[in-house]
Amino acid sequence: MTMKISSRASPHPPFGDAWPAGLDVRALLDGGWRPTPFREFVLKIVSRCDLACDHCYVYELRDQSWRGRPRAMSREVLGRAAARIADHVRAHDLDAVTLVLHGGEPLLAGTGLLGDAVRATRDAVRRAAGPGPDGRDRVGAVVQTNAVRLGTRELALFDELDVRVGVSLDGTAAAHDRHRRHADGRGSHAEVEAALGRLSSGPYRHLFAGLLCTVDPRNDPVETYEALLSHGPPAIDLLLPHANWSEPPPGRGDRGETPYGDWLAAVFDRWYAAPRRETGVRLFEEILQLLLGGASTTEAIGLSPVGVVVIETDGAIEQSDSLKSAFPGAPETGRHVFTDSFDEVLLSPFVAARQIGLRALCPVCSSCPVKKVCGGGHYAHRYRDGNGFLNPSVYCPDLLRLIMHIRARVASDLSRMAARREARDGDPLPPAAG
């Protein structure tokens, strides 16, 4: 891939001298590094929400830029974003990309704008790059929703356009309504349950992408997992609350406790010990894959280059919105769909820092024996006022606890398998690599 370095100075968010503001992208390119194209395009189709969740990183933490943005993406911005995505797909001959309809709460956009977003992007990519190698559209689509407004009209549109649906649910009614409430304090669990009934069974089941659950150690881990499991999700995402060294996560003290690691380890044991595969839990599957020498596919763990980019309602091109938890302006790239290509965004030091693997780790992480599995943790969780993102994750003890727990369980099982084989065949398994 040939990259052009813009003659314009790359705009930077207000980092000052905090890392990675001084990362020399030209030196990286001269040394042979090449950026990884974006494959996931998050459209912030609306900038408002119909819930007032107290753990929301968009509305409740440091970055409040949503207040100055249009409530919904205009057709003009949408058309330009679609064209930029198409240019990127053509330039890099990407066989498949994902369009994520996001917010705020994307269903506030209405079915008209949601449908236009998917159709415009697919049409633009088809004109620019043709169909994918299998003859189908190169653009897969997914919507991430709180599901309060997920009715049959929305589901019919998603069925027509083959848009998969991810739903945010934090477990039991008590666990969910602890955080995910309306502005007047009413819980939203009953509405989400009703919506999941429409989605997870009957003619729309094939659209169900999975459930997203934000971890709260105050909720019973197994009870939470089984409440999620009751909806038959094809996958579950367990997310650590977005926090950092300057805004620590709730429930974490200074004495080396690992409440989040303990909670996740308990869920892992329940999931792993099931007599059959009940669902996928992405965090656990990623860690298992990494322990066995594979690569990660999520920014939460591992060292794989991050290939996600966000287009805000006003057309601003930004990094992952999770960075809003760090400081005002943290996701900014200074680029816009009306004036800049995604290739220019790839050459920002702030984007490059999330694609250079081991070179982006701080000294503490670089000397850690599980660095290739942990990967320093989620990038947003490394931030500290004063030195930016050159730190371990604020969840470092929890991640180490979980990774070592999973490694011990897998090692124990492999030892038992080897012993059974040796007893049966008299032929021990060869030692594992490394």
GROMACS .gro file of C-alpha atoms in nm, residues 50-404:
model
  355
   50ASP     CA    1  -3.351   0.849   2.506
   51LEU     CA    2  -3.194   0.706   2.822
   52ALA     CA    3  -2.977   0.871   3.089
   53CYS     CA    4  -2.745   0.585   3.183
   54ASP     CA    5  -2.512   0.697   3.461
   55HIS     CA    6  -2.220   0.491   3.329
   56CYS     CA    7  -2.236   0.632   2.975
   57TYR     CA    8  -1.896   0.744   2.849
   58VAL     CA    9  -2.050   0.974   2.585
   59TYR     CA   10  -2.268   1.188   2.811
   60GLU     CA   11  -2.144   1.138   3.166
   61LEU     CA   12  -1.765   1.164   3.144
   62ARG     CA   13  -1.510   1.427   3.048
   63ASP     CA   14  -1.584   1.496   2.681
   64GLN     CA   15  -1.910   1.688   2.636
   65SER     CA   16  -1.873   1.767   2.265
   66TRP     CA   17  -2.214   1.611   2.193
   67ARG     CA   18  -2.374   1.931   2.324
   68GLY     CA   19  -2.247   2.132   2.026
   69ARG     CA   20  -2.319   1.876   1.755
   70PRO     CA   21  -2.627   1.841   1.533
   71ARG     CA   22  -2.887   1.608   1.679
   72ALA     CA   23  -2.889   1.397   1.362
   73MET     CA   24  -2.660   1.347   1.066
   74SER     CA   25  -2.772   1.546   0.760
   75ARG     CA   26  -2.818   1.377   0.422
   76GLU     CA   27  -2.529   1.589   0.292
   77VAL     CA   28  -2.290   1.461   0.560
   78LEU     CA   29  -2.421   1.109   0.513
   79GLY     CA   30  -2.360   1.120   0.140
   80ARG     CA   31  -2.006   1.250   0.185
   81ALA     CA   32  -1.929   0.990   0.451
   82ALA     CA   33  -2.055   0.715   0.217
   83ALA     CA   34  -1.830   0.848  -0.061
   84ARG     CA   35  -1.526   0.855   0.169
   85ILE     CA   36  -1.593   0.498   0.280
   86ALA     CA   37  -1.625   0.392  -0.084
   87ASP     CA   38  -1.294   0.562  -0.170
   88HIS     CA   39  -1.122   0.377   0.114
   89VAL     CA   40  -1.266   0.041   0.012
   90ARG     CA   41  -1.156   0.093  -0.348
   91ALA     CA   42  -0.810   0.224  -0.259
   92HIS     CA   43  -0.732  -0.077  -0.045
   93ASP     CA   44  -0.945  -0.334  -0.231
   94LEU     CA   45  -1.120  -0.434   0.091
   95ASP     CA   46  -1.337  -0.737   0.037
   96ALA     CA   47  -1.560  -0.662   0.338
   97VAL     CA   48  -1.617  -0.373   0.578
   98THR     CA   49  -1.868  -0.312   0.856
   99LEU     CA   50  -2.096  -0.011   0.888
  100VAL     CA   51  -2.203   0.044   1.251
  101LEU     CA   52  -2.512   0.258   1.311
  102HIS     CA   53  -2.450   0.421   1.646
  103GLY     CA   54  -2.528   0.719   1.864
  104GLY     CA   55  -2.645   0.833   2.114
  105GLU     CA   56  -2.935   0.603   2.044
  106PRO     CA   57  -2.945   0.532   1.668
  107LEU     CA   58  -3.315   0.441   1.662
  108LEU     CA   59  -3.393   0.806   1.739
  109ALA     CA   60  -3.292   0.874   1.377
  110GLY     CA   61  -3.604   0.700   1.248
  111THR     CA   62  -3.626   0.429   0.987
  112GLY     CA   63  -3.591   0.676   0.698
  113LEU     CA   64  -3.246   0.804   0.791
  114LEU     CA   65  -3.127   0.461   0.908
  115GLY     CA   66  -3.231   0.304   0.580
  116ASP     CA   67  -3.072   0.585   0.380
  117ALA     CA   68  -2.743   0.540   0.568
  118VAL     CA   69  -2.717   0.172   0.475
  119ARG     CA   70  -2.836   0.213   0.118
  120ALA     CA   71  -2.616   0.517   0.047
  121THR     CA   72  -2.304   0.346   0.177
  122ARG     CA   73  -2.366   0.021  -0.009
  123ASP     CA   74  -2.452   0.204  -0.330
  124ALA     CA   75  -2.138   0.419  -0.308
  125VAL     CA   76  -1.914   0.120  -0.244
  126ARG     CA   77  -2.077  -0.081  -0.520
  127ARG     CA   78  -2.021   0.200  -0.770
  128ALA     CA   79  -1.661   0.256  -0.658
  129ALA     CA   80  -1.539  -0.098  -0.602
  130GLY     CA   81  -1.801  -0.333  -0.741
  131PRO     CA   82  -1.944  -0.629  -0.550
  132GLY     CA   83  -1.731  -0.838  -0.319
  133PRO     CA   84  -1.547  -1.152  -0.431
  134ASP     CA   85  -1.857  -1.360  -0.355
  135GLY     CA   86  -2.079  -1.130  -0.558
  136ARG     CA   87  -2.245  -0.981  -0.251
  137ASP     CA   88  -2.224  -0.631  -0.107
  138ARG     CA   89  -1.891  -0.551   0.056
  139VAL     CA   90  -2.068  -0.357   0.333
  140GLY     CA   91  -2.214  -0.549   0.624
  141ALA     CA   92  -2.424  -0.345   0.864
  142VAL     CA   93  -2.502  -0.362   1.235
  143VAL     CA   94  -2.691  -0.135   1.471
  144GLN     CA   95  -2.605  -0.107   1.841
  145THR     CA   96  -2.913  -0.005   2.037
  146ASN     CA   97  -3.057   0.018   2.387
  147ALA     CA   98  -3.366  -0.142   2.223
  148VAL     CA   99  -3.620   0.084   2.396
  149ARG     CA  100  -3.757   0.181   2.052
  150LEU     CA  101  -3.695  -0.152   1.879
  151GLY     CA  102  -4.036  -0.237   1.735
  152THR     CA  103  -4.163  -0.435   1.438
  153ARG     CA  104  -4.121  -0.137   1.204
  154GLU     CA  105  -3.751  -0.111   1.284
  155LEU     CA  106  -3.704  -0.487   1.266
  156ALA     CA  107  -3.878  -0.503   0.928
  157LEU     CA  108  -3.633  -0.244   0.792
  158PHE     CA  109  -3.334  -0.429   0.934
  159ASP     CA  110  -3.465  -0.752   0.785
  160GLU     CA  111  -3.504  -0.588   0.444
  161LEU     CA  112  -3.149  -0.449   0.454
  162ASP     CA  113  -2.984  -0.737   0.642
  163VAL     CA  114  -2.877  -0.518   0.933
  164ARG     CA  115  -2.775  -0.717   1.240
  165VAL     CA  116  -2.886  -0.590   1.580
  166GLY     CA  117  -2.677  -0.569   1.897
  167VAL     CA  118  -2.858  -0.482   2.220
  168SER     CA  119  -2.724  -0.333   2.543
  169LEU     CA  120  -2.841  -0.528   2.849
  170ASP     CA  121  -2.673  -0.545   3.190
  171GLY     CA  122  -2.831  -0.868   3.316
  172THR     CA  123  -3.118  -0.898   3.560
  173ALA     CA  124  -3.381  -0.627   3.604
  174ALA     CA  125  -3.208  -0.500   3.919
  175ALA     CA  126  -2.862  -0.500   3.757
  176HIS     CA  127  -2.981  -0.334   3.438
  177ASP     CA  128  -3.195  -0.069   3.603
  178ARG     CA  129  -2.915   0.025   3.840
  179HIS     CA  130  -2.760   0.220   3.552
  180ARG     CA  131  -2.973   0.213   3.236
  181ARG     CA  132  -3.260   0.445   3.330
  182HIS     CA  133  -3.478   0.711   3.173
  183ALA     CA  134  -3.413   1.074   3.263
  184ASP     CA  135  -3.701   1.061   3.513
  185GLY     CA  136  -3.541   0.766   3.693
  186ARG     CA  137  -3.757   0.488   3.550
  187GLY     CA  138  -3.572   0.169   3.464
  188SER     CA  139  -3.564   0.046   3.106
  189HIS     CA  140  -3.533  -0.328   3.164
  190ALA     CA  141  -3.897  -0.414   3.093
  191GLU     CA  142  -3.885  -0.232   2.757
  192VAL     CA  143  -3.561  -0.403   2.660
  193GLU     CA  144  -3.699  -0.744   2.758
  194ALA     CA  145  -4.005  -0.688   2.537
  195ALA     CA  146  -3.784  -0.581   2.245
  196LEU     CA  147  -3.559  -0.884   2.290
  197GLY     CA  148  -3.866  -1.104   2.275
  198ARG     CA  149  -3.940  -0.963   1.929
  199LEU     CA  150  -3.578  -0.993   1.818
  200SER     CA  151  -3.460  -1.322   1.964
  201SER     CA  152  -3.744  -1.542   1.846
  202GLY     CA  153  -3.960  -1.568   1.538
  203PRO     CA  154  -3.885  -1.421   1.195
  204TYR     CA  155  -3.616  -1.176   1.314
  205ARG     CA  156  -3.396  -1.417   1.507
  206HIS     CA  157  -3.136  -1.423   1.228
  207LEU     CA  158  -3.071  -1.053   1.285
  208PHE     CA  159  -2.966  -1.098   1.649
  209ALA     CA  160  -2.595  -1.008   1.674
  210GLY     CA  161  -2.563  -1.039   2.052
  211LEU     CA  162  -2.575  -0.860   2.386
  212LEU     CA  163  -2.344  -0.596   2.529
  213CYS     CA  164  -2.313  -0.591   2.909
  214THR     CA  165  -2.116  -0.339   3.114
  215VAL     CA  166  -1.956  -0.512   3.414
  216ASP     CA  167  -2.055  -0.398   3.763
  217PRO     CA  168  -1.890  -0.604   4.043
  218ARG     CA  169  -2.190  -0.530   4.268
  219ASN     CA  170  -2.401  -0.760   4.051
  220ASP     CA  171  -2.368  -1.135   4.101
  221PRO     CA  172  -2.151  -1.257   3.809
  222VAL     CA  173  -2.316  -1.592   3.744
  223GLU     CA  174  -2.665  -1.453   3.791
  224THR     CA  175  -2.582  -1.176   3.544
  225TYR     CA  176  -2.444  -1.420   3.288
  226GLU     CA  177  -2.743  -1.651   3.314
  227ALA     CA  178  -2.984  -1.359   3.279
  228LEU     CA  179  -2.807  -1.266   2.954
  229LEU     CA  180  -2.801  -1.628   2.845
  230SER     CA  181  -3.179  -1.661   2.890
  231HIS     CA  182  -3.226  -1.459   2.570
  232GLY     CA  183  -3.025  -1.706   2.363
  233PRO     CA  184  -2.771  -1.454   2.233
  234PRO     CA  185  -2.526  -1.577   1.970
  235ALA     CA  186  -2.257  -1.370   2.145
  236ILE     CA  187  -2.203  -1.166   2.459
  237ASP     CA  188  -1.966  -0.873   2.502
  238LEU     CA  189  -1.861  -0.810   2.862
  239LEU     CA  190  -1.721  -0.458   2.877
  240LEU     CA  191  -1.521  -0.299   3.156
  241PRO     CA  192  -1.655   0.048   3.241
  242HIS     CA  193  -1.453   0.312   3.060
  243ALA     CA  194  -1.217   0.455   3.321
  244ASN     CA  195  -0.853   0.561   3.351
  245TRP     CA  196  -0.586   0.657   3.605
  246SER     CA  197  -0.729   1.007   3.647
  247GLU     CA  198  -1.088   0.882   3.666
  248PRO     CA  199  -1.057   0.537   3.831
  249PRO     CA  200  -1.326   0.272   3.792
  250PRO     CA  201  -1.587   0.240   4.066
  251GLY     CA  202  -1.514  -0.017   4.333
  252ARG     CA  203  -1.137  -0.021   4.286
  253GLY     CA  204  -0.920   0.054   4.590
  254ASP     CA  205  -0.546   0.101   4.619
  255ARG     CA  206  -0.462  -0.228   4.790
  256GLY     CA  207  -0.428  -0.450   4.487
  257GLU     CA  208  -0.786  -0.572   4.481
  258THR     CA  209  -0.910  -0.724   4.155
  259PRO     CA  210  -1.291  -0.696   4.174
  260TYR     CA  211  -1.335  -0.688   3.798
  261GLY     CA  212  -1.092  -0.973   3.739
  262ASP     CA  213  -1.262  -1.182   4.009
  263TRP     CA  214  -1.604  -1.112   3.859
  264LEU     CA  215  -1.492  -1.205   3.508
  265ALA     CA  216  -1.313  -1.519   3.630
  266ALA     CA  217  -1.636  -1.638   3.793
  267VAL     CA  218  -1.827  -1.588   3.468
  268PHE     CA  219  -1.549  -1.762   3.275
  269ASP     CA  220  -1.572  -2.069   3.499
  270ARG     CA  221  -1.948  -2.089   3.447
  271TRP     CA  222  -1.914  -2.041   3.069
  272TYR     CA  223  -1.614  -2.273   3.026
  273ALA     CA  224  -1.754  -2.557   3.235
  274ALA     CA  225  -2.087  -2.576   3.052
  275PRO     CA  226  -2.143  -2.922   2.899
  276ARG     CA  227  -2.207  -2.760   2.561
  277ARG     CA  228  -2.131  -2.424   2.404
  278GLU     CA  229  -2.417  -2.200   2.513
  279THR     CA  230  -2.295  -1.877   2.355
  280GLY     CA  231  -1.978  -1.695   2.261
  281VAL     CA  232  -1.823  -1.456   2.513
  282ARG     CA  233  -1.591  -1.244   2.306
  283LEU     CA  234  -1.345  -1.142   2.579
  284PHE     CA  235  -1.290  -1.503   2.685
  285GLU     CA  236  -1.262  -1.632   2.330
  286GLU     CA  237  -1.011  -1.359   2.244
  287ILE     CA  238  -0.794  -1.444   2.546
  288LEU     CA  239  -0.806  -1.816   2.463
  289GLN     CA  240  -0.709  -1.744   2.104
  290LEU     CA  241  -0.420  -1.524   2.214
  291LEU     CA  242  -0.297  -1.780   2.468
  292LEU     CA  243  -0.289  -2.036   2.187
  293GLY     CA  244  -0.082  -1.809   1.963
  294GLY     CA  245  -0.356  -1.642   1.759
  295ALA     CA  246  -0.437  -1.275   1.704
  296SER     CA  247  -0.702  -1.056   1.860
  297THR     CA  248  -0.996  -0.901   1.676
  298THR     CA  249  -1.098  -0.646   1.940
  299GLU     CA  250  -0.931  -0.336   2.084
  300ALA     CA  251  -1.003  -0.454   2.440
  301ILE     CA  252  -0.719  -0.707   2.442
  302GLY     CA  253  -0.414  -0.809   2.240
  303LEU     CA  254  -0.189  -0.618   2.001
  304SER     CA  255  -0.373  -0.627   1.668
  305PRO     CA  256  -0.398  -0.292   1.485
  306VAL     CA  257  -0.720  -0.105   1.556
  307GLY     CA  258  -0.917  -0.057   1.234
  308VAL     CA  259  -1.216   0.141   1.363
  309VAL     CA  260  -1.300   0.500   1.273
  310VAL     CA  261  -1.595   0.719   1.375
  311ILE     CA  262  -1.790   0.977   1.173
  312GLU     CA  263  -1.978   1.219   1.397
  313THR     CA  264  -2.313   1.381   1.311
  314ASP     CA  265  -2.135   1.695   1.189
  315GLY     CA  266  -1.898   1.497   0.965
  316ALA     CA  267  -1.594   1.514   1.193
  317ILE     CA  268  -1.374   1.205   1.164
  318GLU     CA  269  -1.270   1.075   1.503
  319GLN     CA  270  -1.110   0.781   1.678
  320SER     CA  271  -1.314   0.538   1.888
  321ASP     CA  272  -1.567   0.721   2.100
  322SER     CA  273  -1.445   0.536   2.411
  323LEU     CA  274  -1.168   0.798   2.424
  324LYS     CA  275  -1.431   1.053   2.531
  325SER     CA  276  -1.376   0.906   2.878
  326ALA     CA  277  -1.019   1.044   2.888
  327PHE     CA  278  -1.042   1.420   2.836
  328PRO     CA  279  -1.228   1.674   2.619
  329GLY     CA  280  -1.123   1.635   2.258
  330ALA     CA  281  -0.941   1.305   2.305
  331PRO     CA  282  -1.101   1.129   2.002
  332GLU     CA  283  -1.040   1.422   1.767
  333THR     CA  284  -0.824   1.387   1.457
  334GLY     CA  285  -0.891   1.733   1.312
  335ARG     CA  286  -1.018   1.569   0.992
  336HIS     CA  287  -1.360   1.595   0.826
  337VAL     CA  288  -1.543   1.401   0.555
  338PHE     CA  289  -1.579   1.717   0.343
  339THR     CA  290  -1.205   1.782   0.327
  340ASP     CA  291  -1.008   1.470   0.419
  341SER     CA  292  -0.966   1.108   0.323
  342PHE     CA  293  -0.944   0.821   0.567
  343ASP     CA  294  -0.587   0.759   0.451
  344GLU     CA  295  -0.493   1.099   0.594
  345VAL     CA  296  -0.652   0.997   0.924
  346LEU     CA  297  -0.443   0.679   0.929
  347LEU     CA  298  -0.129   0.894   0.933
  348SER     CA  299  -0.225   1.078   1.251
  349PRO     CA  300   0.011   0.988   1.539
  350PHE     CA  301  -0.295   0.927   1.755
  351VAL     CA  302  -0.428   0.664   1.514
  352ALA     CA  303  -0.084   0.519   1.438
  353ALA     CA  304  -0.023   0.467   1.810
  354ARG     CA  305  -0.311   0.219   1.811
  355GLN     CA  306  -0.165   0.021   1.521
  356ILE     CA  307   0.201  -0.029   1.613
  357GLY     CA  308   0.158  -0.308   1.866
  358LEU     CA  309   0.443  -0.358   2.112
  359ARG     CA  310   0.595  -0.020   2.024
  360ALA     CA  311   0.296   0.154   2.185
  361LEU     CA  312   0.340  -0.015   2.524
  362CYS     CA  313   0.485   0.160   2.827
  363PRO     CA  314   0.796   0.010   2.999
  364VAL     CA  315   0.583  -0.164   3.264
  365CYS     CA  316   0.379  -0.344   2.997
  366SER     CA  317   0.682  -0.416   2.779
  367SER     CA  318   0.837  -0.621   3.059
  368CYS     CA  319   0.516  -0.811   3.144
  369PRO     CA  320   0.510  -1.185   3.062
  370VAL     CA  321   0.153  -1.167   2.928
  371LYS     CA  322   0.199  -0.852   2.719
  372LYS     CA  323   0.112  -1.026   2.392
  373VAL     CA  324  -0.218  -1.142   2.542
  374CYS     CA  325  -0.313  -0.833   2.738
  375GLY     CA  326  -0.165  -0.589   2.488
  376GLY     CA  327  -0.174  -0.316   2.750
  377GLY     CA  328  -0.550  -0.343   2.777
  378HIS     CA  329  -0.801  -0.109   2.618
  379TYR     CA  330  -0.626   0.205   2.495
  380ALA     CA  331  -0.876   0.441   2.662
  381HIS     CA  332  -0.806   0.278   2.999
  382ARG     CA  333  -0.435   0.372   2.987
  383TYR     CA  334  -0.481   0.747   3.009
  384ARG     CA  335  -0.337   0.956   3.291
  385ASP     CA  336  -0.338   1.337   3.313
  386GLY     CA  337   0.014   1.459   3.241
  387ASN     CA  338   0.160   1.177   3.035
  388GLY     CA  339  -0.124   1.068   2.809
  389PHE     CA  340  -0.161   0.703   2.714
  390LEU     CA  341   0.188   0.568   2.788
  391ASN     CA  342   0.071   0.369   3.090
  392PRO     CA  343  -0.063   0.024   3.173
  393SER     CA  344  -0.439  -0.015   3.179
  394VAL     CA  345  -0.602   0.108   3.498
  395TYR     CA  346  -0.745  -0.247   3.500
  396CYS     CA  347  -0.398  -0.403   3.484
  397PRO     CA  348  -0.436  -0.615   3.803
  398ASP     CA  349  -0.781  -0.732   3.691
  399LEU     CA  350  -0.661  -0.828   3.344
  400LEU     CA  351  -0.363  -1.016   3.486
  401ARG     CA  352  -0.593  -1.199   3.727
  402LEU     CA  353  -0.828  -1.303   3.446
  403ILE     CA  354  -0.558  -1.402   3.197
  404MET     CA  355  -0.368  -1.612   3.451
   0.00000   0.00000   0.00000
